[in-house]
Amino acid sequence: MSVVSITNIKVLNNPTLFKEEYRFEITFECISNLSDDLEWKIIYVGSSESDQYDQVLDSIMVGPVPMGINQFIFQAPAPNPDRIPPSEILDVTVIIITCSYKDQEFVRVGYYVNNEYSEEELRENPPSTVVLDKLYRNILADKPRVTRRPIKWDSEDETQQHQEFGIPQQQQQQQQSSQSHEYDPSSQSLKQSTYIPQPSKSPGYNNFTETISS
């Protein structure tokens, strides 16, 4: 069972110009104390032929993570078009959000992204050199692809600790998840993230297509 579960991801600026930054509002639930931070990444797939064109747009460490519902804004710059094969800047590609714990990736969420010109004339007769100022991207936000992988968490230590104190683990989780938590906004580990201490009204994985890797 995963200690951390993404319950919702909202694309905040979509559609927009290709060169604009990416902004995602990520809500996740943590059901046990973590001894380390979570690492989040945004990856742009530059080519369907080779992962050498993949670009990590940003990587942040979020923590310490309290038990309960957590929410933050993850923003990253647009990909460098010079690192994308010219023939693959237009049309469909993929943007990926990953989360890892202690260098173990346990979830990735992928979205199809359609890059095209807003003007019909340019779509029908695209110039040999891409005009970035007129190139728009549209993320298919309602059709994410979620892949989860089992990893080693701190759960065994947590379970043992609860048993030693004679308190059921589920009761501890309910008590702590009902509390409000705030991150220190001056914390460098949050980088561009903003923690919002409020419960999520989003319906978990209901809108996600989910796969599980063993």
Tab-separated table of C-alpha atoms in Angstrom:
chain	number	residue	atom	x	y	z
A	1	MET	CA	0.000	0.000	0.000
A	2	SER	CA	1.341	3.415	-0.941
A	3	VAL	CA	1.899	5.856	1.911
A	4	VAL	CA	1.494	8.807	-0.472
A	5	SER	CA	-1.331	8.960	-3.018
A	6	ILE	CA	-2.076	11.698	-5.533
A	7	THR	CA	-5.751	12.609	-5.199
A	8	ASN	CA	-5.957	15.314	-7.849
A	9	ILE	CA	-3.911	17.310	-10.353
A	10	LYS	CA	-5.287	20.491	-11.855
A	11	VAL	CA	-3.690	22.164	-14.885
A	12	LEU	CA	-3.827	25.877	-14.086
A	13	ASN	CA	-2.911	27.493	-17.411
A	14	ASN	CA	-4.339	25.560	-20.318
A	15	PRO	CA	-4.380	26.050	-23.244
A	16	THR	CA	-1.636	28.619	-23.572
A	17	LEU	CA	1.397	29.582	-25.635
A	18	PHE	CA	4.083	26.944	-26.060
A	19	LYS	CA	6.693	29.182	-24.425
A	20	GLU	CA	4.648	29.832	-21.261
A	21	GLU	CA	5.542	28.059	-18.024
A	22	TYR	CA	3.708	24.949	-16.852
A	23	ARG	CA	1.622	25.258	-13.686
A	24	PHE	CA	0.018	22.327	-11.882
A	25	GLU	CA	-1.936	22.284	-8.636
A	26	ILE	CA	-1.148	18.937	-7.024
A	27	THR	CA	-3.134	17.469	-4.146
A	28	PHE	CA	-1.930	14.349	-2.380
A	29	GLU	CA	-2.620	12.396	0.781
A	30	CYS	CA	-0.012	11.070	3.191
A	31	ILE	CA	-1.184	8.357	5.606
A	32	SER	CA	2.019	7.908	7.597
A	33	ASN	CA	4.946	9.977	8.830
A	34	LEU	CA	7.886	10.242	6.422
A	35	SER	CA	11.506	10.530	7.487
A	36	ASP	CA	12.545	12.187	4.220
A	37	ASP	CA	11.233	14.653	1.617
A	38	LEU	CA	9.353	13.844	-1.576
A	39	GLU	CA	11.015	14.632	-4.897
A	40	TRP	CA	8.720	15.855	-7.681
A	41	LYS	CA	9.713	16.275	-11.339
A	42	ILE	CA	8.122	17.612	-14.499
A	43	ILE	CA	9.470	15.942	-17.652
A	44	TYR	CA	8.801	16.979	-21.245
A	45	VAL	CA	9.075	14.203	-23.833
A	46	GLY	CA	10.838	15.791	-26.786
A	47	SER	CA	10.713	12.844	-29.155
A	48	SER	CA	8.765	9.633	-29.592
A	49	GLU	CA	11.879	8.003	-31.035
A	50	SER	CA	14.381	8.451	-28.203
A	51	ASP	CA	14.397	9.501	-24.551
A	52	GLN	CA	17.639	11.433	-25.116
A	53	TYR	CA	15.417	14.382	-26.003
A	54	ASP	CA	13.502	14.256	-22.721
A	55	GLN	CA	13.857	17.440	-20.684
A	56	VAL	CA	13.464	17.677	-16.906
A	57	LEU	CA	11.776	21.059	-16.736
A	58	ASP	CA	12.097	21.275	-12.964
A	59	SER	CA	12.722	19.147	-9.894
A	60	ILE	CA	11.757	20.110	-6.342
A	61	MET	CA	11.941	18.611	-2.873
A	62	VAL	CA	8.777	18.968	-0.795
A	63	GLY	CA	8.920	18.371	2.938
A	64	PRO	CA	8.641	17.734	5.737
A	65	VAL	CA	5.318	16.217	4.692
A	66	PRO	CA	2.642	16.029	7.427
A	67	MET	CA	0.030	13.312	7.548
A	68	GLY	CA	-3.243	14.228	5.895
A	69	ILE	CA	-4.156	16.170	2.774
A	70	ASN	CA	-1.409	18.330	1.239
A	71	GLN	CA	-1.538	20.674	-1.729
A	72	PHE	CA	1.053	22.736	-3.601
A	73	ILE	CA	1.627	24.562	-6.874
A	74	PHE	CA	4.318	23.063	-9.096
A	75	GLN	CA	5.499	25.375	-11.848
A	76	ALA	CA	8.227	24.848	-14.400
A	77	PRO	CA	9.600	26.688	-17.442
A	78	ALA	CA	8.667	25.658	-20.957
A	79	PRO	CA	11.005	23.205	-22.712
A	80	ASN	CA	13.962	24.477	-24.670
A	81	PRO	CA	12.876	24.183	-28.337
A	82	ASP	CA	16.521	23.940	-29.433
A	83	ARG	CA	16.701	20.537	-27.723
A	84	ILE	CA	13.651	19.186	-29.561
A	85	PRO	CA	13.933	17.722	-33.088
A	86	PRO	CA	12.369	20.328	-35.421
A	87	SER	CA	10.079	17.717	-36.935
A	88	GLU	CA	8.610	16.898	-33.508
A	89	ILE	CA	7.892	20.329	-32.039
A	90	LEU	CA	4.484	20.378	-33.692
A	91	ASP	CA	1.755	17.783	-33.133
A	92	VAL	CA	1.336	15.530	-30.067
A	93	THR	CA	3.806	14.781	-27.282
A	94	VAL	CA	3.687	13.962	-23.552
A	95	ILE	CA	4.305	15.855	-20.299
A	96	ILE	CA	5.029	13.736	-17.214
A	97	ILE	CA	4.859	14.447	-13.473
A	98	THR	CA	6.756	12.011	-11.243
A	99	CYS	CA	7.168	11.635	-7.501
A	100	SER	CA	9.930	9.724	-5.727
A	101	TYR	CA	10.805	8.864	-2.161
A	102	LYS	CA	14.429	8.160	-1.282
A	103	ASP	CA	15.305	7.882	-4.988
A	104	GLN	CA	12.437	5.437	-5.580
A	105	GLU	CA	9.855	6.577	-8.099
A	106	PHE	CA	6.428	5.386	-6.972
A	107	VAL	CA	4.054	7.305	-9.235
A	108	ARG	CA	4.059	9.058	-12.592
A	109	VAL	CA	1.216	10.912	-14.266
A	110	GLY	CA	1.394	11.514	-18.002
A	111	TYR	CA	-0.664	13.851	-20.167
A	112	TYR	CA	-0.841	14.141	-23.924
A	113	VAL	CA	0.054	17.625	-25.166
A	114	ASN	CA	-0.998	18.939	-28.555
A	115	ASN	CA	1.248	21.670	-29.994
A	116	GLU	CA	-0.236	23.540	-32.929
A	117	TYR	CA	-0.622	26.996	-34.428
A	118	SER	CA	-3.662	29.046	-33.511
A	119	GLU	CA	-3.998	30.434	-37.035
A	120	GLU	CA	-5.553	28.205	-39.662
A	121	GLU	CA	-3.208	29.427	-42.387
A	122	LEU	CA	-0.160	28.380	-40.381
A	123	ARG	CA	-1.712	25.012	-39.579
A	124	GLU	CA	-2.377	24.300	-43.236
A	125	ASN	CA	0.957	25.660	-44.458
A	126	PRO	CA	3.425	25.459	-41.571
A	127	PRO	CA	6.649	27.401	-42.146
A	128	SER	CA	9.937	25.524	-42.280
A	129	THR	CA	11.044	27.308	-39.108
A	130	VAL	CA	8.663	27.052	-36.157
A	131	VAL	CA	7.118	30.387	-35.143
A	132	LEU	CA	7.117	30.028	-31.356
A	133	ASP	CA	5.199	33.254	-30.770
A	134	LYS	CA	2.197	31.715	-32.528
A	135	LEU	CA	2.551	28.161	-31.297
A	136	TYR	CA	0.043	27.026	-28.677
A	137	ARG	CA	-0.073	23.957	-26.484
A	138	ASN	CA	-3.156	22.181	-25.202
A	139	ILE	CA	-2.812	19.590	-22.434
A	140	LEU	CA	-5.477	16.874	-22.453
A	141	ALA	CA	-6.040	17.435	-18.746
A	142	ASP	CA	-9.074	15.167	-18.449
A	143	LYS	CA	-7.226	12.078	-19.681
A	144	PRO	CA	-4.150	11.493	-17.507
A	145	ARG	CA	-2.312	8.192	-17.482
A	146	VAL	CA	-1.218	7.121	-13.992
A	147	THR	CA	1.404	4.465	-13.292
A	148	ARG	CA	2.162	3.352	-9.740
A	149	ARG	CA	5.089	1.262	-8.526
A	150	PRO	CA	5.556	-0.382	-5.126
A	151	ILE	CA	8.540	0.923	-3.161
A	152	LYS	CA	9.983	0.601	0.327
A	153	TRP	CA	8.410	3.105	2.734
A	154	ASP	CA	8.957	3.771	6.437
A	155	SER	CA	5.696	1.959	7.254
A	156	GLU	CA	7.266	-0.907	9.203
A	157	ASP	CA	8.909	1.455	11.679
A	158	GLU	CA	5.684	3.442	12.015
A	159	THR	CA	3.614	0.325	12.717
A	160	GLN	CA	6.052	-0.856	15.354
A	161	GLN	CA	6.048	2.548	17.043
A	162	HIS	CA	2.239	2.659	17.245
A	163	GLN	CA	2.122	-0.855	18.700
A	164	GLU	CA	4.678	0.021	21.369
A	165	PHE	CA	2.520	2.908	22.556
A	166	GLY	CA	-0.605	0.769	22.435
A	167	ILE	CA	-2.396	3.103	20.010
A	168	PRO	CA	-4.003	1.686	16.855
A	169	GLN	CA	-2.292	3.044	13.750
A	170	GLN	CA	-5.603	3.956	12.065
A	171	GLN	CA	-6.630	6.024	15.099
A	172	GLN	CA	-3.293	7.857	15.051
A	173	GLN	CA	-3.712	8.646	11.358
A	174	GLN	CA	-7.233	9.987	11.844
A	175	GLN	CA	-6.130	12.206	14.717
A	176	GLN	CA	-3.143	13.646	12.890
A	177	SER	CA	-4.854	14.073	9.520
A	178	SER	CA	-7.527	16.247	11.144
A	179	GLN	CA	-4.916	18.765	12.248
A	180	SER	CA	-3.876	21.796	10.211
A	181	HIS	CA	-0.307	21.957	8.966
A	182	GLU	CA	1.651	24.797	7.455
A	183	TYR	CA	4.990	24.848	5.674
A	184	ASP	CA	7.539	27.523	6.425
A	185	PRO	CA	7.344	29.744	3.306
A	186	SER	CA	11.011	30.626	3.721
A	187	SER	CA	12.026	26.992	3.404
A	188	GLN	CA	14.352	26.536	0.436
A	189	SER	CA	13.249	22.929	0.000
A	190	LEU	CA	9.852	24.110	-1.219
A	191	LYS	CA	11.370	26.231	-3.976
A	192	GLN	CA	8.434	27.313	-6.184
A	193	SER	CA	5.883	25.242	-4.264
A	194	THR	CA	3.140	26.775	-2.152
A	195	TYR	CA	1.480	24.658	0.516
A	196	ILE	CA	-2.234	25.276	1.041
A	197	PRO	CA	-3.554	23.786	4.314
A	198	GLN	CA	-7.078	22.896	3.237
A	199	PRO	CA	-8.883	19.640	2.467
A	200	SER	CA	-9.332	18.584	-1.116
A	201	LYS	CA	-12.806	18.249	-2.621
A	202	SER	CA	-11.473	16.373	-5.640
A	203	PRO	CA	-12.582	12.752	-6.182
A	204	GLY	CA	-9.257	10.968	-5.832
A	205	TYR	CA	-8.258	8.806	-8.766
A	206	ASN	CA	-11.764	8.782	-10.232
A	207	ASN	CA	-10.663	10.719	-13.315
A	208	PHE	CA	-7.391	8.825	-13.718
A	209	THR	CA	-6.571	5.889	-15.950
A	210	GLU	CA	-4.424	3.816	-13.651
A	211	THR	CA	-1.806	1.125	-14.190
A	212	ILE	CA	0.294	-0.642	-11.593
A	213	SER	CA	3.819	-1.908	-12.176
A	214	SER	CA	5.167	-4.710	-10.064
